[in-house]
CSV table of C-alpha atoms in Angstrom, one decimal:
chain,number,residue,atom,x,y,z
A,246,MET,CA,0.0,0.0,0.0
A,247,GLY,CA,1.4,3.4,-0.9
A,248,THR,CA,1.9,6.3,1.4
A,249,PRO,CA,-1.3,8.3,1.9
A,250,ARG,CA,-1.3,11.7,0.2
A,251,ALA,CA,-0.8,14.6,2.6
A,252,THR,CA,-4.0,16.6,3.1
A,253,GLY,CA,-5.1,19.7,4.9
A,254,GLY,CA,-2.8,21.0,7.5
A,255,VAL,CA,-0.2,18.4,6.8
A,256,GLN,CA,0.0,19.4,3.1
A,257,SER,CA,0.4,23.1,4.1
A,258,ALA,CA,3.2,22.2,6.5
A,259,VAL,CA,4.9,20.2,3.8
A,260,ARG,CA,4.7,23.1,1.4
A,261,VAL,CA,6.0,25.6,4.0
A,262,LEU,CA,9.0,23.4,4.9
A,263,THR,CA,9.7,22.8,1.2
A,264,LEU,CA,9.8,26.6,0.5
A,265,LEU,CA,11.9,27.1,3.6
A,266,ARG,CA,14.3,24.4,2.5
A,267,HIS,CA,14.8,26.0,-0.9
A,268,VAL,CA,15.2,29.5,0.6
A,269,GLY,CA,17.9,28.1,2.9
A,270,ALA,CA,19.7,26.4,0.0
A,271,HIS,CA,20.0,29.7,-1.7
A,272,HIS,CA,20.5,31.9,1.3
A,273,ALA,CA,23.8,33.4,0.2
A,274,THR,CA,22.5,34.9,-3.0
A,275,GLY,CA,18.8,34.9,-2.3
A,276,ILE,CA,16.1,33.3,-4.5
A,277,ARG,CA,13.2,34.8,-6.5
A,278,LEU,CA,9.6,33.8,-6.3
A,279,LYS,CA,9.5,32.4,-9.8
A,280,ASP,CA,12.5,30.2,-9.0
A,281,LEU,CA,10.9,28.9,-5.8
A,282,ILE,CA,7.8,28.0,-7.8
A,283,THR,CA,9.8,26.1,-10.3
A,284,LEU,CA,11.8,24.2,-7.7
A,285,SER,CA,9.0,23.5,-5.3
A,286,GLY,CA,6.2,22.8,-7.8
A,287,ILE,CA,3.9,24.9,-5.7
A,288,ASP,CA,1.5,27.2,-7.6
A,289,ARG,CA,2.2,30.9,-7.6
A,290,SER,CA,-0.7,32.1,-5.4
A,291,THR,CA,0.0,29.4,-2.7
A,292,ALA,CA,3.7,30.1,-2.8
A,293,HIS,CA,3.2,33.8,-2.5
A,294,ARG,CA,0.7,33.3,0.4
A,295,LEU,CA,3.0,30.9,2.3
A,296,LEU,CA,6.1,33.2,1.8
A,297,ALA,CA,4.1,36.1,3.1
A,298,CYS,CA,3.4,34.1,6.3
A,299,LEU,CA,7.1,33.1,6.6
A,300,VAL,CA,8.2,36.8,6.2
A,301,LYS,CA,5.6,37.9,8.8
A,302,GLN,CA,6.9,35.4,11.2
A,303,GLU,CA,10.6,36.3,10.3
A,304,PHE,CA,11.6,32.9,9.2
A,305,VAL,CA,12.2,34.4,5.7
A,306,GLU,CA,13.1,37.9,4.7
A,307,ARG,CA,13.0,40.0,1.6
A,308,PRO,CA,15.0,43.2,1.9
A,309,PRO,CA,13.2,46.4,0.8
A,310,GLY,CA,13.5,46.9,-3.0
A,311,SER,CA,14.7,43.3,-3.5
A,312,GLN,CA,12.9,40.4,-5.2
A,313,HIS,CA,15.1,37.8,-3.5
A,314,TYR,CA,14.2,35.8,-0.5
A,315,ARG,CA,16.7,34.8,2.2
A,316,LEU,CA,16.5,33.1,5.6
A,317,GLY,CA,15.1,35.4,8.2
A,318,MET,CA,16.2,36.0,11.8
A,319,GLU,CA,14.0,33.3,13.4
A,320,ALA,CA,15.3,30.5,11.0
A,321,MET,CA,18.9,31.6,11.5
A,322,GLN,CA,18.4,31.7,15.3
A,323,LEU,CA,17.0,28.2,15.4
A,324,GLY,CA,19.8,26.8,13.3
A,325,LEU,CA,22.7,28.6,14.8
A,326,VAL,CA,21.7,28.4,18.5
A,327,SER,CA,20.6,24.7,18.3
A,328,ALA,CA,23.9,23.9,16.6
A,329,GLY,CA,25.7,25.4,19.5
A,330,MET,CA,29.1,25.0,17.8
A,331,ALA,CA,28.2,26.6,14.5
A,332,PRO,CA,31.2,27.2,12.1
A,333,VAL,CA,31.2,30.9,12.7
A,334,ILE,CA,31.5,30.3,16.5
A,335,GLU,CA,34.3,27.9,15.9
A,336,ARG,CA,36.2,30.4,13.8
A,337,LEU,CA,35.9,33.2,16.2
A,338,ARG,CA,36.0,31.5,19.6
A,339,PRO,CA,39.8,31.6,20.0
A,340,ALA,CA,39.8,35.3,19.4
A,341,MET,CA,37.0,35.8,21.8
A,342,GLN,CA,38.7,33.7,24.5
A,343,LYS,CA,41.9,35.7,24.0
A,344,ILE,CA,40.0,39.0,24.4
A,345,ALA,CA,38.2,37.7,27.5
A,346,ARG,CA,41.5,36.5,29.0
A,347,LEU,CA,43.4,39.8,28.3
A,348,THR,CA,40.6,42.1,29.4
A,349,GLY,CA,38.9,40.1,32.1
A,350,ASP,CA,35.5,41.2,30.7
A,351,THR,CA,32.6,39.6,29.0
A,352,VAL,CA,32.9,39.2,25.2
A,353,PHE,CA,30.0,38.6,22.8
A,354,LEU,CA,29.8,37.4,19.2
A,355,ILE,CA,27.1,39.0,17.2
A,356,VAL,CA,25.8,38.5,13.6
A,357,GLN,CA,23.5,40.6,11.5
A,358,SER,CA,20.1,39.1,10.6
A,359,GLY,CA,18.0,41.6,8.6
A,360,ASP,CA,17.5,44.7,10.7
A,361,HIS,CA,18.6,42.9,13.9
A,362,ALA,CA,21.7,41.8,15.6
A,363,LEU,CA,21.7,38.2,16.9
A,364,CYS,CA,23.9,37.1,19.8
A,365,LEU,CA,25.5,33.7,19.0
A,366,HIS,CA,28.0,33.2,21.7
A,367,ARG,CA,29.5,34.6,24.9
A,368,GLU,CA,32.9,34.2,26.6
A,369,GLU,CA,33.3,35.2,30.2
A,370,GLY,CA,36.4,37.0,31.6
A,371,SER,CA,37.9,36.6,35.0
A,372,TYR,CA,36.5,39.8,36.5
A,373,PRO,CA,34.0,38.7,39.2
A,374,ILE,CA,31.3,41.2,38.4
A,375,LYS,CA,29.9,40.1,35.0
A,376,ALA,CA,28.1,42.3,32.4
A,377,PHE,CA,25.6,39.8,30.8
A,378,VAL,CA,23.9,42.5,28.7
A,379,VAL,CA,22.5,39.9,26.2
A,380,GLU,CA,22.1,36.2,26.2
A,381,PRO,CA,23.1,33.8,23.3
A,382,GLY,CA,20.0,33.5,21.1
A,383,SER,CA,18.7,36.9,21.9
A,384,ARG,CA,18.3,39.7,19.4
A,385,ARG,CA,18.2,43.5,19.3
A,386,LEU,CA,17.7,46.1,16.6
A,387,LEU,CA,20.8,47.3,14.8
A,388,GLY,CA,21.9,50.5,16.5
A,389,LEU,CA,20.9,49.4,20.0
A,390,SER,CA,24.2,47.8,20.7
A,391,ALA,CA,27.9,48.6,20.1
A,392,VAL,CA,28.3,46.1,17.3
A,393,GLY,CA,25.0,47.2,15.8
A,394,VAL,CA,26.1,50.8,15.7
A,395,ASP,CA,29.4,49.9,14.1
A,396,ARG,CA,27.6,47.8,11.5
A,397,MET,CA,25.4,50.8,10.7
A,398,ALA,CA,28.5,52.9,10.4
A,399,ARG,CA,29.2,51.0,7.2
A,400,MET,CA,25.8,51.8,5.7
A,401,GLU,CA,24.7,54.9,3.8
A,402,ASP,CA,23.0,57.6,5.8
A,403,ALA,CA,19.8,57.1,3.8
A,404,ASP,CA,19.7,53.4,4.6
A,405,VAL,CA,20.2,54.2,8.3
A,406,ALA,CA,17.3,56.6,8.2
A,407,ALA,CA,15.1,54.0,6.4
A,408,MET,CA,15.9,51.4,9.0
A,409,HIS,CA,15.1,53.8,11.8
A,410,ALA,CA,11.8,54.6,10.1
A,411,ARG,CA,10.9,50.9,9.8
A,412,HIS,CA,11.0,50.5,13.6
A,413,PRO,CA,9.9,53.8,15.1
A,414,ALA,CA,8.3,52.3,18.3
A,415,ASP,CA,11.3,50.0,19.1
A,416,TYR,CA,13.8,52.8,18.7
A,417,ALA,CA,11.6,55.2,20.7
A,418,ARG,CA,11.4,52.7,23.6
A,419,ALA,CA,15.2,52.6,23.7
A,420,HIS,CA,15.3,56.4,23.6
A,421,MET,CA,17.3,56.2,20.3
A,422,SER,CA,16.3,59.1,18.1
A,423,LEU,CA,17.7,59.2,14.6
A,424,ALA,CA,19.8,62.2,15.6
A,425,ARG,CA,21.3,60.3,18.5
A,426,LEU,CA,21.9,57.2,16.3
A,427,MET,CA,23.6,59.3,13.7
A,428,SER,CA,25.9,60.9,16.3
A,429,LEU,CA,27.0,57.5,17.5
A,430,ILE,CA,27.5,56.3,13.9
A,431,ARG,CA,29.7,59.4,13.0
A,432,ALA,CA,31.8,58.7,16.1
A,433,ALA,CA,32.2,55.1,15.1
A,434,ARG,CA,33.3,56.1,11.6
A,435,ARG,CA,35.9,58.3,13.1
A,436,SER,CA,37.3,55.9,15.6
A,437,GLY,CA,36.8,52.5,13.8
A,438,HIS,CA,34.7,51.1,16.6
A,439,ALA,CA,31.5,51.9,18.4
A,440,GLU,CA,31.0,52.8,22.1
A,441,MET,CA,27.7,52.5,24.0
A,442,VAL,CA,27.7,53.9,27.5
A,443,ASP,CA,24.7,52.7,29.6
A,444,ALA,CA,23.6,50.9,26.5
A,445,ARG,CA,21.0,48.6,28.2
A,446,THR,CA,21.2,49.4,31.9
A,447,GLU,CA,22.5,52.2,34.0
A,448,GLN,CA,25.5,50.2,35.1
A,449,THR,CA,27.1,48.8,32.0
A,450,SER,CA,29.0,50.0,28.9
A,451,GLY,CA,30.1,48.3,25.7
A,452,VAL,CA,32.6,48.6,22.9
A,453,GLY,CA,32.1,46.8,19.6
A,454,CYS,CA,33.6,46.3,16.2
A,455,ALA,CA,31.7,44.9,13.2
A,456,PHE,CA,33.2,43.3,10.2
A,457,GLN,CA,32.1,41.7,6.9
A,458,LEU,CA,32.2,38.0,7.4
A,459,SER,CA,31.3,37.0,3.9
A,460,ALA,CA,29.9,38.5,0.7
A,461,HIS,CA,26.4,38.7,2.2
A,462,SER,CA,26.9,38.6,6.0
A,463,TYR,CA,28.2,40.8,8.8
A,464,ALA,CA,29.4,39.9,12.3
A,465,GLY,CA,31.0,41.7,15.2
A,466,ILE,CA,32.6,41.2,18.6
A,467,SER,CA,31.9,43.4,21.6
A,468,ILE,CA,33.1,43.8,25.1
A,469,ALA,CA,30.8,44.7,28.0
A,470,ALA,CA,31.7,45.7,31.5
A,471,ILE,CA,30.4,47.7,34.5
A,472,ASN,CA,30.9,51.4,34.1
A,473,ALA,CA,33.6,51.6,36.7
A,474,ARG,CA,35.8,49.6,34.4
A,475,MET,CA,34.9,51.6,31.3
A,476,PRO,CA,36.3,55.1,31.4
A,477,ALA,CA,36.7,56.8,28.1
A,478,ARG,CA,40.4,56.0,27.8
A,479,ARG,CA,39.9,52.3,28.4
A,480,ARG,CA,37.0,52.2,25.9
A,481,ALA,CA,39.3,53.7,23.3
A,482,GLU,CA,42.0,51.1,24.1
A,483,LEU,CA,39.5,48.2,23.9
A,484,GLY,CA,38.2,49.5,20.6
A,485,THR,CA,41.7,49.5,19.1
A,486,GLN,CA,42.3,46.0,20.5
A,487,LEU,CA,39.0,44.7,19.1
A,488,ARG,CA,39.8,46.1,15.6
A,489,THR,CA,43.1,44.4,15.6
A,490,GLU,CA,41.6,41.0,16.6
A,491,VAL,CA,38.7,41.1,14.1
A,492,GLN,CA,40.8,42.3,11.2
A,493,PRO,CA,42.0,38.8,10.1
A,494,PHE,CA,38.3,37.8,9.8
A,495,GLU,CA,37.4,40.7,7.5
A,496,TRP,CA,36.1,39.3,4.2
A,497,MET,CA,37.8,40.5,1.0
A,498,GLU,CA,36.3,40.1,-2.5
A,499,THR,CA,39.2,38.0,-3.4
A,500,ASP,CA,38.3,35.4,-0.7
A,501,ASP,CA,35.5,34.0,-2.8
A,502,ALA,CA,37.6,34.1,-6.0
A,503,ALA,CA,40.2,31.9,-4.3
A,504,HIS,CA,37.7,29.1,-3.6
């Protein structure tokens, strides 16, 4: 006896997972709707409806002005966090451990996912008072953390303004006006790193450096500590140290050509 044909909710689930699988397979370059239809065999109206649902739930994203779909924040979060030892963590863990050992402070690995920054990993330094400003698996809008600000420092001002306009309520809750955000970004462009004093609480500060991890992805490493350990001079020193540590991981266009 053959396998019963999937019906109802099961059929919808199969279609959603099929689309998600194809989007994941083409995450680096993105994939258009018509190509998803061809690969999946799902009719256009159904594919469009299911993709809209996946976008709304943030398992798939389509950047403004683009016709290409990529994995969204929620899909990446599930995959990377459940893996625990994802390749990007393995690549950067030694550098993070070195920074934590030398500074004594807490070090975070962040990756960009759409308009957000996703924390992948954390290394603890020896200083007894920890600054656990974010947990692995948690996310924040770009611009609300040191790495997020430094990532936005590489964007055009118009793109920064557009992102701020897409999330007015979230930025307002964080007391992050566009003027304040642009001031932080200009400072990051001048220094090569971003600083966030009292970024999340009234007791902690952070320093972060973002870098291009591949042709289509960005990551960053940040250091967080209590304010007593973060005077302006030390923040500047930590920023210089971070930039030195992440520089070897900075993607160059020739990297892909070499493979």
